[in-house]
Tab-separated table of C-alpha atoms and ligand atoms in Angstrom:
chain	number	residue	atom	x	y	z
A	622	MET	CA	26.790	-9.876	19.082
A	623	ILE	CA	23.145	-10.072	18.811
A	624	THR	CA	22.531	-10.228	14.985
A	625	ILE	CA	19.235	-9.167	13.369
A	626	ASN	CA	16.596	-10.629	11.109
A	627	GLU	CA	18.703	-8.143	7.817
A	628	ASN	CA	15.425	-9.316	6.319
A	629	PHE	CA	13.320	-5.947	7.923
A	630	LEU	CA	16.106	-3.534	6.230
A	631	LYS	CA	14.418	-4.894	2.418
A	632	LEU	CA	10.584	-3.189	3.649
A	633	GLN	CA	10.243	-0.078	2.443
A	634	ASP	CA	8.756	2.867	4.700
A	635	SER	CA	4.901	2.744	4.916
A	636	TYR	CA	5.044	6.070	3.917
A	637	LEU	CA	1.493	6.182	2.823
A	638	PHE	CA	-0.937	7.277	5.680
A	639	VAL	CA	1.918	9.009	7.000
A	640	THR	CA	2.858	11.387	4.285
A	641	ILE	CA	-1.167	11.537	3.938
A	642	ALA	CA	-1.363	13.179	7.118
A	643	GLU	CA	1.395	15.078	7.436
A	644	LYS	CA	-0.038	17.291	4.638
A	645	VAL	CA	-3.445	17.308	6.033
A	646	LYS	CA	-2.053	19.162	8.946
A	647	GLU	CA	0.777	20.841	6.956
A	648	TYR	CA	-2.576	22.637	4.917
A	649	GLN	CA	-5.007	22.872	8.031
A	650	LYS	CA	-2.229	24.819	9.868
A	651	LYS	CA	-2.055	27.210	6.422
A	652	ASN	CA	-5.870	27.393	5.957
A	653	PRO	CA	-7.295	27.293	9.656
A	654	ASP	CA	-10.666	28.112	8.666
A	655	LYS	CA	-11.363	24.884	5.854
A	656	ASP	CA	-13.171	22.379	7.046
A	657	ILE	CA	-11.606	19.047	5.715
A	658	ILE	CA	-13.404	16.244	4.737
A	659	LYS	CA	-11.707	13.002	4.668
A	660	LEU	CA	-12.444	9.732	2.098
A	661	GLY	CA	-9.292	8.422	2.339
A	662	ILE	CA	-9.755	6.481	5.646
A	663	GLY	CA	-10.382	2.412	5.155
A	664	ASP	CA	-12.021	2.342	8.743
A	665	ILE	CA	-15.399	1.849	9.619
A	666	THR	CA	-17.197	4.441	11.456
A	667	ARG	CA	-20.707	3.336	12.409
A	668	PRO	CA	-20.938	1.456	16.018
A	669	ILE	CA	-21.553	-2.004	16.843
A	670	PRO	CA	-24.531	-3.703	16.895
A	671	GLU	CA	-26.581	-3.741	20.330
A	672	LYS	CA	-26.949	-7.183	20.532
A	673	VAL	CA	-22.888	-7.256	20.341
A	674	ALA	CA	-22.897	-5.117	23.247
A	675	GLU	CA	-25.039	-6.813	25.379
A	676	ALA	CA	-23.595	-10.480	24.736
A	677	MET	CA	-20.018	-8.903	25.434
A	678	LYS	CA	-21.661	-7.092	28.965
A	679	LYS	CA	-23.162	-10.579	29.724
A	680	ALA	CA	-19.915	-12.546	29.280
A	681	VAL	CA	-17.524	-9.621	31.911
A	682	ASP	CA	-20.297	-10.410	33.539
A	683	GLU	CA	-19.718	-13.753	34.470
A	684	MET	CA	-16.040	-13.374	34.732
A	685	THR	CA	-17.267	-11.626	38.597
A	686	ASN	CA	-18.740	-14.724	39.405
A	687	ILE	CA	-17.192	-17.916	40.385
A	688	SER	CA	-19.495	-20.341	38.915
A	689	THR	CA	-19.231	-18.655	35.319
A	690	PHE	CA	-15.554	-17.305	35.599
A	691	ARG	CA	-13.366	-18.067	32.609
A	692	GLY	CA	-9.940	-18.308	32.161
A	693	TYR	CA	-7.757	-19.443	29.645
A	694	GLY	CA	-9.687	-20.305	26.864
A	695	PRO	CA	-8.962	-22.760	23.926
A	696	GLU	CA	-6.328	-21.351	21.785
A	697	ILE	CA	-7.936	-21.904	18.231
A	698	GLY	CA	-11.417	-20.206	19.495
A	699	TYR	CA	-14.707	-21.974	21.529
A	700	ASN	CA	-16.590	-24.277	19.637
A	701	PHE	CA	-19.786	-21.903	20.525
A	702	LEU	CA	-18.120	-19.624	18.105
A	703	LYS	CA	-17.022	-22.063	15.435
A	704	GLU	CA	-20.806	-23.281	15.495
A	705	LYS	CA	-21.964	-20.684	14.352
A	706	ILE	CA	-19.584	-20.154	11.634
A	707	ILE	CA	-20.143	-23.255	9.900
A	708	GLU	CA	-24.368	-23.183	9.679
A	709	ASN	CA	-24.496	-19.182	8.918
A	710	ASP	CA	-21.370	-18.143	7.140
A	711	TYR	CA	-20.537	-22.149	5.282
A	712	LYS	CA	-23.406	-24.592	5.762
A	713	SER	CA	-26.165	-21.885	4.418
A	714	LYS	CA	-23.615	-21.706	1.115
A	715	GLY	CA	-23.735	-25.728	1.267
A	716	ILE	CA	-20.660	-25.814	2.331
A	717	ASN	CA	-19.657	-27.978	5.354
A	718	PHE	CA	-16.772	-27.957	8.040
A	719	GLU	CA	-15.320	-29.305	10.849
A	720	ASN	CA	-15.590	-26.986	14.521
A	721	SER	CA	-11.338	-27.910	13.956
A	722	GLU	CA	-11.225	-26.633	10.058
A	723	ILE	CA	-12.019	-22.915	11.815
A	724	PHE	CA	-9.408	-20.908	13.969
A	725	ILE	CA	-10.653	-17.576	15.959
A	726	SER	CA	-8.219	-14.538	15.864
A	727	ASP	CA	-8.095	-11.554	17.285
A	728	GLY	CA	-8.480	-10.281	13.217
A	729	ILE	CA	-7.662	-11.395	10.153
A	730	GLY	CA	-4.706	-8.937	10.167
A	731	THR	CA	-3.117	-11.351	11.864
A	732	ASP	CA	-3.321	-14.481	10.864
A	733	ILE	CA	-2.560	-13.267	7.765
A	734	ALA	CA	0.766	-11.905	8.697
A	735	ASN	CA	1.208	-14.806	10.854
A	736	ILE	CA	0.343	-17.554	8.117
A	737	VAL	CA	3.432	-17.649	6.409
A	738	ASP	CA	5.118	-18.983	9.685
A	739	ILE	CA	4.011	-22.970	8.625
A	740	PHE	CA	5.672	-22.146	4.483
A	741	ASP	CA	9.341	-22.439	3.564
A	742	VAL	CA	10.956	-19.643	2.958
A	743	GLN	CA	12.078	-20.763	-0.715
A	744	ASN	CA	8.600	-20.930	-2.211
A	745	THR	CA	7.338	-18.338	-4.677
A	746	VAL	CA	5.068	-15.900	-4.324
A	747	ALA	CA	2.377	-13.508	-6.044
A	748	ILE	CA	0.406	-10.958	-5.295
A	749	THR	CA	-1.697	-8.423	-7.029
A	750	ASP	CA	-0.944	-4.948	-7.887
A	751	PRO	CA	-1.889	-2.362	-6.009
A	752	VAL	CA	-2.835	-4.465	-3.530
A	753	TYR	CA	-3.381	-4.404	0.459
A	754	PRO	CA	0.138	-4.267	2.188
A	755	ALA	CA	0.183	-7.084	4.270
A	756	TYR	CA	0.754	-9.880	2.080
A	757	LEU	CA	3.675	-8.331	0.667
A	758	ASP	CA	5.522	-7.248	3.713
A	759	THR	CA	4.671	-10.134	5.733
A	760	ASN	CA	7.015	-12.180	3.183
A	761	VAL	CA	9.616	-9.959	2.836
A	762	MET	CA	10.124	-9.502	6.972
A	763	SER	CA	10.107	-13.079	6.204
A	764	GLY	CA	12.911	-13.719	3.585
A	765	ARG	CA	10.728	-14.185	0.832
A	766	SER	CA	12.089	-11.469	-1.313
A	767	GLY	CA	14.922	-9.658	-2.624
A	768	LYS	CA	15.792	-5.956	-3.129
A	769	PHE	CA	13.339	-3.748	-3.493
A	770	GLU	CA	13.934	-2.024	-6.797
A	771	ASN	CA	12.286	0.469	-9.025
A	772	GLY	CA	8.670	-0.135	-6.823
A	773	LYS	CA	9.223	-3.387	-6.948
A	774	TYR	CA	10.547	-6.124	-4.961
A	775	LYS	CA	12.674	-8.517	-6.664
A	776	GLY	CA	12.106	-12.482	-6.777
A	777	VAL	CA	7.954	-11.707	-6.169
A	778	THR	CA	5.596	-12.314	-9.040
A	779	TYR	CA	3.232	-8.857	-9.446
A	780	LEU	CA	0.134	-9.718	-10.982
A	781	GLU	CA	-1.453	-6.887	-12.168
A	782	VAL	CA	-4.937	-5.818	-11.866
A	783	LYS	CA	-5.737	-2.546	-13.976
A	784	GLU	CA	-8.916	-1.375	-16.395
A	785	GLU	CA	-7.198	-3.388	-19.131
A	786	ASN	CA	-7.583	-6.652	-17.241
A	787	ASN	CA	-10.866	-5.163	-15.802
A	788	PHE	CA	-8.831	-5.542	-12.915
A	789	VAL	CA	-8.580	-9.139	-12.729
A	790	PRO	CA	-5.433	-10.732	-12.407
A	791	GLN	CA	-3.920	-12.994	-15.379
A	792	LEU	CA	-2.640	-16.204	-14.600
A	793	PRO	CA	1.123	-16.444	-14.033
A	794	ASN	CA	3.490	-18.448	-16.609
A	795	GLU	CA	5.467	-19.433	-14.305
A	796	GLN	CA	4.698	-21.678	-11.197
A	797	ILE	CA	4.024	-20.254	-8.145
A	798	ASP	CA	3.304	-21.494	-4.823
A	799	MET	CA	1.205	-18.993	-2.682
A	800	ILE	CA	-1.295	-16.606	-4.167
A	801	TYR	CA	-2.659	-13.744	-2.558
A	802	LEU	CA	-6.156	-12.808	-3.801
A	803	CYS	CA	-8.602	-10.490	-2.207
A	804	PHE	CA	-11.988	-10.033	-3.480
A	805	PRO	CA	-14.155	-7.883	-3.218
A	806	ASN	CA	-10.282	-6.388	-3.772
A	807	ASN	CA	-9.276	-3.270	-2.006
A	808	PRO	CA	-8.231	-1.298	-2.768
A	809	THR	CA	-9.967	-1.135	-6.042
A	810	GLY	CA	-13.326	-2.406	-4.953
A	811	THR	CA	-13.465	-4.534	-7.577
A	812	VAL	CA	-15.181	-8.345	-7.616
A	813	ILE	CA	-13.806	-11.526	-9.326
A	814	SER	CA	-16.943	-14.238	-10.508
A	815	LYS	CA	-16.847	-17.350	-10.433
A	816	GLU	CA	-15.488	-18.246	-13.954
A	817	GLU	CA	-12.645	-16.522	-13.178
A	818	LEU	CA	-12.116	-17.477	-9.600
A	819	THR	CA	-12.324	-20.992	-10.783
A	820	LYS	CA	-9.785	-20.698	-13.019
A	821	TRP	CA	-6.876	-20.110	-9.851
A	822	VAL	CA	-8.457	-22.749	-7.996
A	823	ASN	CA	-7.942	-25.200	-10.974
A	824	TYR	CA	-3.976	-23.270	-11.379
A	825	ALA	CA	-3.340	-24.174	-7.822
A	826	ARG	CA	-4.087	-27.288	-7.514
A	827	LYS	CA	-2.310	-28.098	-11.185
A	828	ASN	CA	0.178	-26.758	-9.502
A	829	LYS	CA	0.487	-27.828	-5.893
A	830	SER	CA	0.212	-24.035	-4.684
A	831	VAL	CA	-1.913	-22.416	-1.885
A	832	ILE	CA	-4.356	-19.412	-2.355
A	833	LEU	CA	-4.397	-17.371	0.113
A	834	TYR	CA	-7.974	-15.789	-0.549
A	835	ASP	CA	-8.770	-12.849	1.884
A	836	ALA	CA	-12.601	-12.014	2.053
A	837	ALA	CA	-12.701	-9.316	4.380
A	838	TYR	CA	-15.265	-7.557	2.938
A	839	GLU	CA	-17.548	-10.269	1.689
A	840	ALA	CA	-20.477	-8.655	3.352
A	841	TYR	CA	-20.177	-5.697	0.651
A	842	ILE	CA	-21.449	-7.883	-2.203
A	843	GLN	CA	-24.385	-7.073	-3.419
A	844	ASP	CA	-24.564	-9.367	-7.121
A	845	GLU	CA	-25.771	-12.657	-6.030
A	846	ASN	CA	-23.782	-14.443	-8.647
A	847	ILE	CA	-20.425	-13.272	-7.327
A	848	PRO	CA	-18.607	-15.486	-4.673
A	849	HIS	CA	-19.073	-14.631	-1.472
A	850	SER	CA	-16.795	-17.639	0.142
A	851	ILE	CA	-14.215	-19.517	-2.395
A	852	TYR	CA	-15.059	-22.485	-0.902
A	853	GLU	CA	-18.390	-22.503	-3.683
A	854	ILE	CA	-15.937	-23.090	-6.019
A	855	GLU	CA	-14.930	-26.692	-6.649
A	856	GLY	CA	-12.547	-28.464	-5.336
A	857	ALA	CA	-11.087	-25.326	-3.649
A	858	LYS	CA	-10.866	-26.820	-0.095
A	859	GLU	CA	-7.958	-29.170	-1.603
A	860	VAL	CA	-5.938	-25.832	-2.385
A	861	ALA	CA	-7.400	-22.832	-0.324
A	862	ILE	CA	-6.817	-20.559	3.474
A	863	GLU	CA	-10.034	-18.410	3.665
A	864	PHE	CA	-9.606	-15.506	6.049
A	865	LYS	CA	-12.437	-13.954	7.355
A	866	SER	CA	-13.453	-11.042	9.749
A	867	TYR	CA	-15.795	-9.280	11.956
A	868	SER	CA	-14.035	-5.840	11.557
A	869	LYS	CA	-16.149	-4.187	8.256
A	870	SER	CA	-19.107	-6.398	8.212
A	871	ALA	CA	-19.636	-5.771	12.395
A	872	GLY	CA	-18.207	-2.941	12.992
A	873	PHE	CA	-14.976	-4.993	14.980
A	874	THR	CA	-12.016	-2.910	13.799
A	875	GLY	CA	-11.493	-1.712	17.995
A	876	ILE	CA	-12.808	-4.932	19.560
A	877	ARG	CA	-10.780	-7.369	17.315
A	878	CYS	CA	-12.176	-10.598	15.702
A	879	GLY	CA	-12.136	-12.489	12.806
A	880	TYR	CA	-11.331	-16.423	11.650
A	881	THR	CA	-9.280	-18.320	9.223
A	882	VAL	CA	-10.603	-22.009	7.702
A	883	ILE	CA	-7.790	-24.499	6.613
A	884	PRO	CA	-9.930	-27.471	5.627
A	885	LYS	CA	-8.459	-30.887	6.109
A	886	GLU	CA	-7.927	-32.129	2.690
A	887	LEU	CA	-5.540	-29.261	2.026
A	888	LYS	CA	-2.090	-30.165	2.125
A	889	GLY	CA	1.522	-28.822	1.938
A	890	TYR	CA	4.353	-30.758	0.888
A	891	THR	CA	7.663	-31.940	2.912
A	892	LYS	CA	11.322	-30.993	0.475
A	893	LYS	CA	10.521	-35.306	-0.131
A	894	GLY	CA	7.603	-34.984	-1.338
A	895	GLU	CA	5.598	-36.026	1.915
A	896	SER	CA	2.369	-34.158	2.102
A	897	ILE	CA	1.368	-32.654	4.865
A	898	ASN	CA	-1.721	-31.816	6.185
A	899	LEU	CA	-1.526	-27.867	7.071
A	900	ASN	CA	-4.390	-27.416	9.033
A	901	LYS	CA	-2.350	-29.659	11.751
A	902	LEU	CA	0.515	-27.306	11.290
A	903	TRP	CA	-1.362	-23.921	11.865
A	904	ASN	CA	-2.947	-25.281	14.668
A	905	ARG	CA	0.225	-26.428	16.206
A	906	ARG	CA	1.661	-22.675	15.256
A	907	GLN	CA	-1.693	-20.716	16.846
A	908	SER	CA	-1.720	-23.614	19.940
A	909	THR	CA	2.251	-22.301	20.461
A	910	LYS	CA	2.487	-18.857	20.017
A	911	THR	CA	-1.173	-17.398	21.314
A	912	ASN	CA	-3.711	-17.988	23.539
A	913	GLY	CA	-6.356	-16.828	21.810
A	914	VAL	CA	-9.262	-14.281	22.038
A	915	SER	CA	-10.615	-13.435	24.877
A	916	TYR	CA	-14.009	-15.092	25.898
A	917	ILE	CA	-16.202	-11.826	25.896
A	918	THR	CA	-14.881	-10.764	22.634
A	919	GLN	CA	-15.785	-14.556	21.638
A	920	ARG	CA	-19.392	-14.003	22.633
A	921	GLY	CA	-19.810	-10.709	20.743
A	922	ALA	CA	-18.209	-12.284	18.142
A	923	GLU	CA	-21.522	-15.264	18.849
A	924	ALA	CA	-24.160	-12.437	18.989
A	925	VAL	CA	-22.871	-11.351	15.524
A	926	TYR	CA	-25.401	-13.914	14.097
A	927	THR	CA	-28.496	-13.097	16.013
A	928	LYS	CA	-31.247	-12.117	13.666
A	929	GLU	CA	-31.258	-7.903	15.374
A	930	ALA	CA	-27.583	-8.007	15.257
A	931	GLN	CA	-27.581	-9.139	10.974
A	932	GLN	CA	-30.299	-6.471	11.029
A	933	GLN	CA	-27.948	-3.477	12.313
A	934	ILE	CA	-25.544	-5.224	9.753
A	935	LYS	CA	-27.475	-5.151	6.831
A	936	GLU	CA	-28.283	-1.636	7.669
A	937	ASN	CA	-24.526	0.171	7.749
A	938	ILE	CA	-23.387	-1.951	4.678
A	939	GLU	CA	-26.504	-0.024	3.358
A	940	TYR	CA	-25.368	3.248	4.734
A	941	TYR	CA	-21.581	2.519	3.464
A	942	MET	CA	-23.372	1.389	0.328
A	943	ASN	CA	-24.837	4.540	-0.295
A	944	ASN	CA	-22.190	6.736	0.282
A	945	THR	CA	-20.304	4.742	-1.844
A	946	LYS	CA	-22.845	4.618	-4.843
A	947	ASN	CA	-23.114	8.519	-3.974
A	948	ILE	CA	-18.763	9.323	-4.841
A	949	LYS	CA	-18.832	6.823	-7.812
A	950	GLU	CA	-22.305	8.069	-9.489
A	951	GLY	CA	-21.320	11.892	-8.505
A	952	LEU	CA	-18.414	11.819	-9.823
A	953	GLU	CA	-19.446	10.014	-12.669
A	954	LYS	CA	-21.793	12.780	-14.053
A	955	VAL	CA	-19.319	15.038	-14.036
A	956	GLY	CA	-17.277	13.473	-16.285
A	957	LEU	CA	-14.485	11.684	-14.095
A	958	LYS	CA	-14.007	7.741	-14.457
A	959	THR	CA	-14.257	4.866	-11.930
A	960	PHE	CA	-14.289	1.414	-10.860
A	961	GLY	CA	-15.684	-1.035	-8.301
A	962	GLY	CA	-18.038	0.435	-5.606
A	963	GLU	CA	-20.712	-2.097	-6.328
A	964	ASN	CA	-19.479	-5.061	-4.305
A	965	ALA	CA	-17.723	-3.140	-1.933
A	966	PRO	CA	-17.529	0.253	-0.145
A	967	TYR	CA	-14.271	1.525	-2.036
A	968	VAL	CA	-14.450	3.353	-5.599
A	969	TRP	CA	-10.993	3.309	-7.093
A	970	LEU	CA	-11.451	6.654	-9.910
A	971	LYS	CA	-8.930	7.191	-12.402
A	972	VAL	CA	-6.699	10.288	-11.916
A	973	PRO	CA	-8.015	12.286	-15.061
A	974	ASP	CA	-5.534	14.803	-17.113
A	975	ASN	CA	-2.524	12.445	-17.222
A	976	LYS	CA	-1.816	13.685	-13.558
A	977	SER	CA	-0.415	11.152	-10.895
A	978	SER	CA	-1.711	9.632	-7.830
A	979	TRP	CA	0.101	12.372	-5.738
A	980	GLU	CA	-0.465	15.387	-8.092
A	981	PHE	CA	-4.227	14.499	-8.307
A	982	PHE	CA	-4.408	14.400	-3.979
A	983	ASP	CA	-2.771	17.264	-3.526
A	984	GLU	CA	-5.097	19.497	-6.440
A	985	LEU	CA	-7.812	17.915	-4.582
A	986	LEU	CA	-7.159	19.078	-0.986
A	987	GLU	CA	-5.968	22.405	-1.793
A	988	ASN	CA	-8.326	23.500	-3.778
A	989	ILE	CA	-11.581	21.711	-1.525
A	990	GLY	CA	-10.656	20.258	0.339
A	991	VAL	CA	-11.374	16.492	0.150
A	992	VAL	CA	-8.713	13.632	1.074
A	993	GLY	CA	-8.971	10.544	-0.761
A	994	THR	CA	-5.798	7.411	-0.893
A	995	PRO	CA	-3.284	8.014	-3.979
A	996	GLY	CA	-3.505	4.604	-5.693
A	997	VAL	CA	0.650	4.536	-6.176
A	998	GLY	CA	0.567	4.165	-2.382
A	999	PHE	CA	-1.077	0.669	-3.048
A	1000	GLY	CA	1.374	-0.332	-5.712
A	1001	PRO	CA	2.937	0.513	-8.852
A	1002	SER	CA	0.591	0.072	-10.776
A	1003	GLY	CA	-1.641	1.834	-8.645
A	1004	GLU	CA	-0.232	4.718	-10.481
A	1005	GLY	CA	-3.011	7.031	-12.105
A	1006	TYR	CA	-5.784	5.941	-9.964
A	1007	PHE	CA	-7.180	7.042	-5.951
A	1008	ARG	CA	-9.265	5.637	-3.932
A	1009	LEU	CA	-12.260	6.825	-2.137
A	1010	THR	CA	-14.250	5.194	0.499
A	1011	GLY	CA	-17.709	4.895	1.596
A	1012	PHE	CA	-16.795	4.528	5.609
A	1013	GLY	CA	-17.276	8.674	6.019
A	1014	THR	CA	-20.619	9.761	7.425
A	1015	LYS	CA	-23.682	10.197	4.466
A	1016	GLU	CA	-23.397	14.331	5.017
A	1017	ASN	CA	-19.652	14.416	4.455
A	1018	THR	CA	-19.806	12.253	1.929
A	1019	GLU	CA	-22.396	14.088	0.136
A	1020	LYS	CA	-20.423	17.091	0.576
A	1021	ALA	CA	-17.468	15.832	-0.982
A	1022	VAL	CA	-19.115	15.193	-3.876
A	1023	SER	CA	-20.577	18.222	-4.537
A	1024	ARG	CA	-17.023	19.445	-3.787
A	1025	ILE	CA	-15.281	17.299	-6.188
A	1026	GLN	CA	-18.170	18.323	-9.065
A	1027	LYS	CA	-18.121	22.047	-8.873
A	1028	TYR	CA	-14.618	22.008	-8.874
A	1029	TYR	CA	-15.264	19.600	-12.631
A	1030	THR	CA	-18.066	21.602	-13.541
A	1031	ASN	CA	-15.825	24.611	-13.063
B	1399	PLP	N1	-7.630	-7.146	4.869
B	1399	PLP	C1	-7.732	-6.609	3.901
B	1399	PLP	C2	-7.686	-7.113	2.562
B	1399	PLP	C3	-7.991	-5.322	4.803
B	1399	PLP	O1	-8.170	-4.446	4.496
B	1399	PLP	C4	-8.117	-5.805	6.466
B	1399	PLP	C5	-7.858	-4.336	6.831
B	1399	PLP	O2	-8.161	-3.106	6.564
B	1399	PLP	C6	-7.917	-6.397	6.505
B	1399	PLP	C7	-7.607	-7.689	6.076
B	1399	PLP	C8	-7.470	-6.696	8.413
B	1399	PLP	O3	-8.765	-7.078	8.806
B	1399	PLP	P1	-8.830	-6.833	10.358
B	1399	PLP	O4	-9.130	-5.888	10.708
B	1399	PLP	O5	-9.936	-8.474	10.630
B	1399	PLP	O6	-7.243	-7.789	10.951
């Protein structure tokens, strides 16, 4: 008899985006003439830079020629891309890495999901609440949680990020082995200062923990004092793995490419206390379980670092951040309270009049045809909040803001 991984049965169905889609569909059926504006999506809408497309086209042509054709590439990525990453994303900040510390992948969603393979199932896990759902679900699947009760998985530490703590997670009292941090944060759009991040690095050094640092939105940081990488913090190489993606910066959500950094200094331990290099474990895991990312994609990612592509990326980020600014300022003008949105493409809105996230969702949809994401969908501490994104078009964003303003001034 084939038995299954019963941890999958503990998982909660991801109702959030399905429920949103169903509610929108139902509304559209009842109101076929009403135009709906969606500011709930977490996907980008601007196209990739031309230089990236050119590089990919050239790589396709290389594939047609016997002298330049490429078959299987290195599982953990081509050095031509790793060198660009080290030079542009790290050396420019005074941080040094070797090629072997960078692992190219088909996006960090994959790496975040797979990284759990190299850690013992008995490790304790902490996530922020609310949170990007992948950290939690992948740990539930691999057996690092108990049952789901009262909105939370037993055995997982939820670090509340709320208005009361300025959306900065507080250090736990207990010893946690695996700590997931994401800054700039999805869904709250808030950031962490060097000082606060230093506390986490010091905690991890003291407790021999690992910080899994998701920097998917670092390109959106506007304030020069906010860290773009956890390795800007002294000692972080001993305790942190960093995930970085081309998805939200260079428009790669459909192309798929990102990278994970595992410094040589980073150690895990056997039960006997022997220290083991995590970089080696991940290298072994990736070399066995993946054949890497296509040559064409990696040539596209390499072109992200050209002057022309960097300019286009800057313009796209400005475009999204202008939308975000319009949302934030427009909503605050009519007395709504917002958080985030200054160094991230997400605005975290406090739902007015003590309504729930879903009540507010229905109210906006039914009265003004605006769709956002109920905060409670990202965790119990998201109840009473609502996420709006700057990833829509300028025109739609302006229209949505003006509808919300009218609704709250009438
Ligand atoms: N991490 C966060 C916080 C995200 O919001 C997303 C995508 O929305 C990802 C990771 C996934 O990134 P990728 O497209 O590189 O898989």
